[in-house]
Amino acid sequence: MLDLLAEIPDPRRAEGKRYKLPHVLLFSILALVTGGNSYRGIVTFIDVHRHRLNAAFGLRWRRAPSHTAVRAILQGLDPAGVEAAFRRHAALLQAARAIPGQGSIALDGKTLRGSFDAFHDRAAAQMLSAFATDTALVLAHVDVAEKSNEIPAAQALLAELGLANSALVTLDALHCQKNILRSPLLPTSH
């Protein structure tokens, strides 16, 4: 996982990088998995487990980064770079655990809670996720354009995943459109 996180571009200047990006990202993920739901929670996790993390990863951190440093690092990341790294990780896990001929890919959209902005007249953000049912892995997500719906996002996501023609894909009834099979994004079988 650390090698995949190392592929994410570091938004910080070259000088003054006390904490390496892959370690900050991995420790942030570990903090979130264990219930840390804020920047301060991430810092608390790192501070509590600092000695074990130093020993496990060969680090010499004397203290955890400040919550403002963690916030600046995480907010400065390129979302496309992060998504690409997580997609590679999910693909590796899927390839290792999937049983050929079993399972399906479920595509489903969700509206992100708290993303509506009435002051700036912005609709709530929507995401479309691809979930592998046999391995219980989220393979990828895409944003649904603000003035659009799930249909073009689903077509793009299916094309990006490069699923085999024999793959079983489940979608909501919204996707039962007669022109969806003629999309230029999806491969056609003759």
PDB file of C-alpha atoms in Angstrom:
ATOM      1  CA  MET A   1       0.000   0.000   0.000  1.00  0.00           C
ATOM      2  CA  LEU A   2       2.858   2.367   0.814  1.00  0.00           C
ATOM      3  CA  ASP A   3       4.268   1.944  -2.706  1.00  0.00           C
ATOM      4  CA  LEU A   4       0.897   2.851  -4.253  1.00  0.00           C
ATOM      5  CA  LEU A   5       0.579   5.893  -2.000  1.00  0.00           C
ATOM      6  CA  ALA A   6       4.082   6.967  -3.068  1.00  0.00           C
ATOM      7  CA  GLU A   7       2.759   7.367  -6.630  1.00  0.00           C
ATOM      8  CA  ILE A   8       0.397  10.169  -5.554  1.00  0.00           C
ATOM      9  CA  PRO A   9       1.917  13.543  -6.473  1.00  0.00           C
ATOM     10  CA  ASP A  10       3.051  15.541  -3.442  1.00  0.00           C
ATOM     11  CA  PRO A  11       1.602  19.086  -3.598  1.00  0.00           C
ATOM     12  CA  ARG A  12       4.140  20.531  -1.158  1.00  0.00           C
ATOM     13  CA  ARG A  13       7.288  22.463  -2.004  1.00  0.00           C
ATOM     14  CA  ALA A  14      10.517  20.487  -2.054  1.00  0.00           C
ATOM     15  CA  GLU A  15      11.979  22.184   1.034  1.00  0.00           C
ATOM     16  CA  GLY A  16      10.578  21.663   4.502  1.00  0.00           C
ATOM     17  CA  LYS A  17       9.039  18.216   3.999  1.00  0.00           C
ATOM     18  CA  ARG A  18       9.504  16.838   7.480  1.00  0.00           C
ATOM     19  CA  TYR A  19       6.888  14.109   7.021  1.00  0.00           C
ATOM     20  CA  LYS A  20       6.872  11.950   3.883  1.00  0.00           C
ATOM     21  CA  LEU A  21       3.573  11.968   2.009  1.00  0.00           C
ATOM     22  CA  PRO A  22       3.055   8.176   1.774  1.00  0.00           C
ATOM     23  CA  HIS A  23       3.409   7.792   5.534  1.00  0.00           C
ATOM     24  CA  VAL A  24       1.062  10.694   6.297  1.00  0.00           C
ATOM     25  CA  LEU A  25      -1.517   9.202   3.915  1.00  0.00           C
ATOM     26  CA  LEU A  26      -1.192   5.668   5.292  1.00  0.00           C
ATOM     27  CA  PHE A  27      -1.409   6.848   8.892  1.00  0.00           C
ATOM     28  CA  SER A  28      -4.421   9.007   8.002  1.00  0.00           C
ATOM     29  CA  ILE A  29      -6.138   5.979   6.480  1.00  0.00           C
ATOM     30  CA  LEU A  30      -5.360   3.896   9.554  1.00  0.00           C
ATOM     31  CA  ALA A  31      -6.723   6.657  11.791  1.00  0.00           C
ATOM     32  CA  LEU A  32      -9.946   6.861   9.769  1.00  0.00           C
ATOM     33  CA  VAL A  33     -10.400   3.089   9.886  1.00  0.00           C
ATOM     34  CA  THR A  34     -10.048   3.123  13.671  1.00  0.00           C
ATOM     35  CA  GLY A  35     -12.631   5.871  14.137  1.00  0.00           C
ATOM     36  CA  GLY A  36     -10.674   9.108  13.796  1.00  0.00           C
ATOM     37  CA  ASN A  37     -13.045  11.378  11.910  1.00  0.00           C
ATOM     38  CA  SER A  38     -11.204  14.682  11.973  1.00  0.00           C
ATOM     39  CA  TYR A  39      -7.743  16.135  11.412  1.00  0.00           C
ATOM     40  CA  ARG A  40      -7.233  16.232  15.169  1.00  0.00           C
ATOM     41  CA  GLY A  41      -8.328  12.575  15.342  1.00  0.00           C
ATOM     42  CA  ILE A  42      -5.662  11.669  12.787  1.00  0.00           C
ATOM     43  CA  VAL A  43      -3.016  13.517  14.786  1.00  0.00           C
ATOM     44  CA  THR A  44      -4.166  11.840  18.012  1.00  0.00           C
ATOM     45  CA  PHE A  45      -3.924   8.403  16.360  1.00  0.00           C
ATOM     46  CA  ILE A  46      -0.392   9.121  15.116  1.00  0.00           C
ATOM     47  CA  ASP A  47       0.650  10.525  18.490  1.00  0.00           C
ATOM     48  CA  VAL A  48      -0.730   7.548  20.451  1.00  0.00           C
ATOM     49  CA  HIS A  49       0.818   4.965  18.105  1.00  0.00           C
ATOM     50  CA  ARG A  50       3.943   6.918  17.133  1.00  0.00           C
ATOM     51  CA  HIS A  51       6.464   4.546  18.712  1.00  0.00           C
ATOM     52  CA  ARG A  52       4.896   1.488  17.032  1.00  0.00           C
ATOM     53  CA  LEU A  53       4.609   3.289  13.694  1.00  0.00           C
ATOM     54  CA  ASN A  54       8.242   4.410  13.908  1.00  0.00           C
ATOM     55  CA  ALA A  55       9.365   0.844  14.614  1.00  0.00           C
ATOM     56  CA  ALA A  56       7.186  -0.733  11.913  1.00  0.00           C
ATOM     57  CA  PHE A  57       8.145   1.727   9.163  1.00  0.00           C
ATOM     58  CA  GLY A  58      11.711   2.648  10.148  1.00  0.00           C
ATOM     59  CA  LEU A  59      10.844   6.262  10.943  1.00  0.00           C
ATOM     60  CA  ARG A  60      12.208   8.682  13.524  1.00  0.00           C
ATOM     61  CA  TRP A  61       9.236  10.946  14.079  1.00  0.00           C
ATOM     62  CA  ARG A  62       9.652  12.777  17.387  1.00  0.00           C
ATOM     63  CA  ARG A  63       6.049  13.945  17.320  1.00  0.00           C
ATOM     64  CA  ALA A  64       2.987  13.756  15.149  1.00  0.00           C
ATOM     65  CA  PRO A  65       2.471  16.465  12.539  1.00  0.00           C
ATOM     66  CA  SER A  66       0.136  19.256  13.617  1.00  0.00           C
ATOM     67  CA  HIS A  67      -3.502  19.054  12.621  1.00  0.00           C
ATOM     68  CA  THR A  68      -3.019  22.107  10.385  1.00  0.00           C
ATOM     69  CA  ALA A  69      -0.150  20.347   8.587  1.00  0.00           C
ATOM     70  CA  VAL A  70      -2.277  17.221   8.068  1.00  0.00           C
ATOM     71  CA  ARG A  71      -5.159  19.377   6.817  1.00  0.00           C
ATOM     72  CA  ALA A  72      -2.915  21.266   4.381  1.00  0.00           C
ATOM     73  CA  ILE A  73      -1.422  18.027   3.053  1.00  0.00           C
ATOM     74  CA  LEU A  74      -4.753  16.258   2.584  1.00  0.00           C
ATOM     75  CA  GLN A  75      -6.561  19.263   1.109  1.00  0.00           C
ATOM     76  CA  GLY A  76      -3.709  19.925  -1.309  1.00  0.00           C
ATOM     77  CA  LEU A  77      -3.833  16.461  -2.874  1.00  0.00           C
ATOM     78  CA  ASP A  78      -4.957  15.986  -6.456  1.00  0.00           C
ATOM     79  CA  PRO A  79      -8.210  13.959  -6.260  1.00  0.00           C
ATOM     80  CA  ALA A  80      -7.486  12.262  -9.604  1.00  0.00           C
ATOM     81  CA  GLY A  81      -4.099  11.052  -8.338  1.00  0.00           C
ATOM     82  CA  VAL A  82      -5.622   9.688  -5.142  1.00  0.00           C
ATOM     83  CA  GLU A  83      -8.422   7.954  -7.074  1.00  0.00           C
ATOM     84  CA  ALA A  84      -5.902   6.393  -9.477  1.00  0.00           C
ATOM     85  CA  ALA A  85      -3.848   4.980  -6.590  1.00  0.00           C
ATOM     86  CA  PHE A  86      -6.929   3.544  -4.881  1.00  0.00           C
ATOM     87  CA  ARG A  87      -8.155   2.043  -8.161  1.00  0.00           C
ATOM     88  CA  ARG A  88      -4.802   0.300  -8.645  1.00  0.00           C
ATOM     89  CA  HIS A  89      -4.972  -1.013  -5.081  1.00  0.00           C
ATOM     90  CA  ALA A  90      -8.560  -2.240  -5.553  1.00  0.00           C
ATOM     91  CA  ALA A  91      -7.644  -3.901  -8.863  1.00  0.00           C
ATOM     92  CA  LEU A  92      -4.753  -5.759  -7.208  1.00  0.00           C
ATOM     93  CA  LEU A  93      -6.996  -6.946  -4.377  1.00  0.00           C
ATOM     94  CA  GLN A  94      -9.759  -7.920  -6.819  1.00  0.00           C
ATOM     95  CA  ALA A  95      -7.346  -9.907  -8.994  1.00  0.00           C
ATOM     96  CA  ALA A  96      -5.999 -11.746  -5.960  1.00  0.00           C
ATOM     97  CA  ARG A  97      -9.385 -12.617  -4.427  1.00  0.00           C
ATOM     98  CA  ALA A  98     -11.885 -12.883  -7.288  1.00  0.00           C
ATOM     99  CA  ILE A  99     -13.120 -16.260  -8.445  1.00  0.00           C
ATOM    100  CA  PRO A 100     -13.539 -16.307 -12.235  1.00  0.00           C
ATOM    101  CA  GLY A 101     -17.146 -16.592 -13.361  1.00  0.00           C
ATOM    102  CA  GLN A 102     -18.585 -15.606  -9.998  1.00  0.00           C
ATOM    103  CA  GLY A 103     -19.786 -12.317  -8.643  1.00  0.00           C
ATOM    104  CA  SER A 104     -20.948  -9.184 -10.338  1.00  0.00           C
ATOM    105  CA  ILE A 105     -20.256  -5.481 -10.421  1.00  0.00           C
ATOM    106  CA  ALA A 106     -22.965  -3.321  -8.849  1.00  0.00           C
ATOM    107  CA  LEU A 107     -23.105   0.336  -9.877  1.00  0.00           C
ATOM    108  CA  ASP A 108     -24.957   2.654  -7.537  1.00  0.00           C
ATOM    109  CA  GLY A 109     -25.069   6.390  -7.028  1.00  0.00           C
ATOM    110  CA  LYS A 110     -25.232   8.226  -3.740  1.00  0.00           C
ATOM    111  CA  THR A 111     -25.758  11.844  -2.783  1.00  0.00           C
ATOM    112  CA  LEU A 112     -23.087  13.063  -0.364  1.00  0.00           C
ATOM    113  CA  ARG A 113     -24.591  14.287   2.869  1.00  0.00           C
ATOM    114  CA  GLY A 114     -23.836  17.893   3.714  1.00  0.00           C
ATOM    115  CA  SER A 115     -22.608  18.792   0.225  1.00  0.00           C
ATOM    116  CA  PHE A 116     -25.575  21.032  -0.662  1.00  0.00           C
ATOM    117  CA  ASP A 117     -24.671  24.738  -0.673  1.00  0.00           C
ATOM    118  CA  ALA A 118     -27.697  27.032  -0.780  1.00  0.00           C
ATOM    119  CA  PHE A 119     -25.577  30.173  -0.431  1.00  0.00           C
ATOM    120  CA  HIS A 120     -23.691  29.471  -3.672  1.00  0.00           C
ATOM    121  CA  ASP A 121     -26.740  27.824  -5.310  1.00  0.00           C
ATOM    122  CA  ARG A 122     -24.903  24.504  -5.652  1.00  0.00           C
ATOM    123  CA  ALA A 123     -26.728  21.180  -5.720  1.00  0.00           C
ATOM    124  CA  ALA A 124     -25.639  18.310  -3.523  1.00  0.00           C
ATOM    125  CA  ALA A 125     -22.664  16.336  -4.872  1.00  0.00           C
ATOM    126  CA  GLN A 126     -23.339  12.876  -6.257  1.00  0.00           C
ATOM    127  CA  MET A 127     -20.941   9.935  -6.636  1.00  0.00           C
ATOM    128  CA  LEU A 128     -21.315   6.731  -8.603  1.00  0.00           C
ATOM    129  CA  SER A 129     -19.486   3.678  -7.244  1.00  0.00           C
ATOM    130  CA  ALA A 130     -18.596   0.311  -8.746  1.00  0.00           C
ATOM    131  CA  PHE A 131     -18.786  -2.455  -6.136  1.00  0.00           C
ATOM    132  CA  ALA A 132     -17.526  -6.015  -6.705  1.00  0.00           C
ATOM    133  CA  THR A 133     -20.056  -8.262  -4.987  1.00  0.00           C
ATOM    134  CA  ASP A 134     -17.851 -11.359  -4.753  1.00  0.00           C
ATOM    135  CA  THR A 135     -14.963  -9.645  -2.964  1.00  0.00           C
ATOM    136  CA  ALA A 136     -16.889  -6.771  -1.296  1.00  0.00           C
ATOM    137  CA  LEU A 137     -14.494  -4.203  -2.776  1.00  0.00           C
ATOM    138  CA  VAL A 138     -15.264  -0.757  -4.125  1.00  0.00           C
ATOM    139  CA  LEU A 139     -13.372  -0.775  -7.417  1.00  0.00           C
ATOM    140  CA  ALA A 140     -13.837   2.871  -8.382  1.00  0.00           C
ATOM    141  CA  HIS A 141     -15.976   5.985  -8.066  1.00  0.00           C
ATOM    142  CA  VAL A 142     -16.723   8.902 -10.344  1.00  0.00           C
ATOM    143  CA  ASP A 143     -18.388  12.230  -9.758  1.00  0.00           C
ATOM    144  CA  VAL A 144     -21.763  12.738 -11.364  1.00  0.00           C
ATOM    145  CA  ALA A 145     -21.721  16.083 -13.179  1.00  0.00           C
ATOM    146  CA  GLU A 146     -23.849  18.736 -11.476  1.00  0.00           C
ATOM    147  CA  LYS A 147     -26.191  19.288 -14.423  1.00  0.00           C
ATOM    148  CA  SER A 148     -26.358  15.615 -15.408  1.00  0.00           C
ATOM    149  CA  ASN A 149     -27.438  12.244 -14.027  1.00  0.00           C
ATOM    150  CA  GLU A 150     -25.944   8.800 -13.414  1.00  0.00           C
ATOM    151  CA  ILE A 151     -26.326   7.487 -16.976  1.00  0.00           C
ATOM    152  CA  PRO A 152     -23.299   9.200 -18.601  1.00  0.00           C
ATOM    153  CA  ALA A 153     -21.251   8.643 -15.444  1.00  0.00           C
ATOM    154  CA  ALA A 154     -22.110   4.906 -15.468  1.00  0.00           C
ATOM    155  CA  GLN A 155     -21.148   4.597 -19.132  1.00  0.00           C
ATOM    156  CA  ALA A 156     -17.819   6.318 -18.500  1.00  0.00           C
ATOM    157  CA  LEU A 157     -17.134   4.214 -15.389  1.00  0.00           C
ATOM    158  CA  LEU A 158     -17.853   0.953 -17.210  1.00  0.00           C
ATOM    159  CA  ALA A 159     -15.532   1.992 -20.027  1.00  0.00           C
ATOM    160  CA  GLU A 160     -12.765   2.927 -17.545  1.00  0.00           C
ATOM    161  CA  LEU A 161     -13.071  -0.405 -15.718  1.00  0.00           C
ATOM    162  CA  GLY A 162     -12.659  -2.319 -18.967  1.00  0.00           C
ATOM    163  CA  LEU A 163     -14.928  -5.168 -17.918  1.00  0.00           C
ATOM    164  CA  ALA A 164     -15.135  -8.317 -20.037  1.00  0.00           C
ATOM    165  CA  ASN A 165     -18.191  -8.728 -22.250  1.00  0.00           C
ATOM    166  CA  SER A 166     -19.308 -11.615 -20.044  1.00  0.00           C
ATOM    167  CA  ALA A 167     -19.256  -9.533 -16.857  1.00  0.00           C
ATOM    168  CA  LEU A 168     -22.524  -9.289 -14.955  1.00  0.00           C
ATOM    169  CA  VAL A 169     -23.316  -5.666 -14.092  1.00  0.00           C
ATOM    170  CA  THR A 170     -26.274  -4.539 -12.007  1.00  0.00           C
ATOM    171  CA  LEU A 171     -27.671  -1.014 -12.207  1.00  0.00           C
ATOM    172  CA  ASP A 172     -30.707   0.921 -11.021  1.00  0.00           C
ATOM    173  CA  ALA A 173     -33.864   1.089 -13.161  1.00  0.00           C
ATOM    174  CA  LEU A 174     -32.766   4.581 -14.214  1.00  0.00           C
ATOM    175  CA  HIS A 175     -30.310   2.906 -16.576  1.00  0.00           C
ATOM    176  CA  CYS A 176     -33.013   1.046 -18.531  1.00  0.00           C
ATOM    177  CA  GLN A 177     -32.743   3.403 -21.495  1.00  0.00           C
ATOM    178  CA  LYS A 178     -32.954   2.133 -25.052  1.00  0.00           C
ATOM    179  CA  ASN A 179     -29.913   4.147 -26.226  1.00  0.00           C
ATOM    180  CA  ILE A 180     -27.561   3.078 -23.451  1.00  0.00           C
ATOM    181  CA  LEU A 181     -26.233   0.121 -25.474  1.00  0.00           C
ATOM    182  CA  ARG A 182     -25.304   2.381 -28.377  1.00  0.00           C
ATOM    183  CA  SER A 183     -22.969   4.477 -26.294  1.00  0.00           C
ATOM    184  CA  PRO A 184     -19.612   5.108 -28.013  1.00  0.00           C
ATOM    185  CA  LEU A 185     -17.881   4.568 -24.646  1.00  0.00           C
ATOM    186  CA  LEU A 186     -18.937   0.945 -24.293  1.00  0.00           C
ATOM    187  CA  PRO A 187     -17.393  -1.780 -26.434  1.00  0.00           C
ATOM    188  CA  THR A 188     -19.886  -3.414 -28.775  1.00  0.00           C
ATOM    189  CA  SER A 189     -19.926  -7.131 -29.370  1.00  0.00           C
ATOM    190  CA  HIS A 190     -20.835  -8.418 -32.823  1.00  0.00           C
TER     191      HIS A 190
END
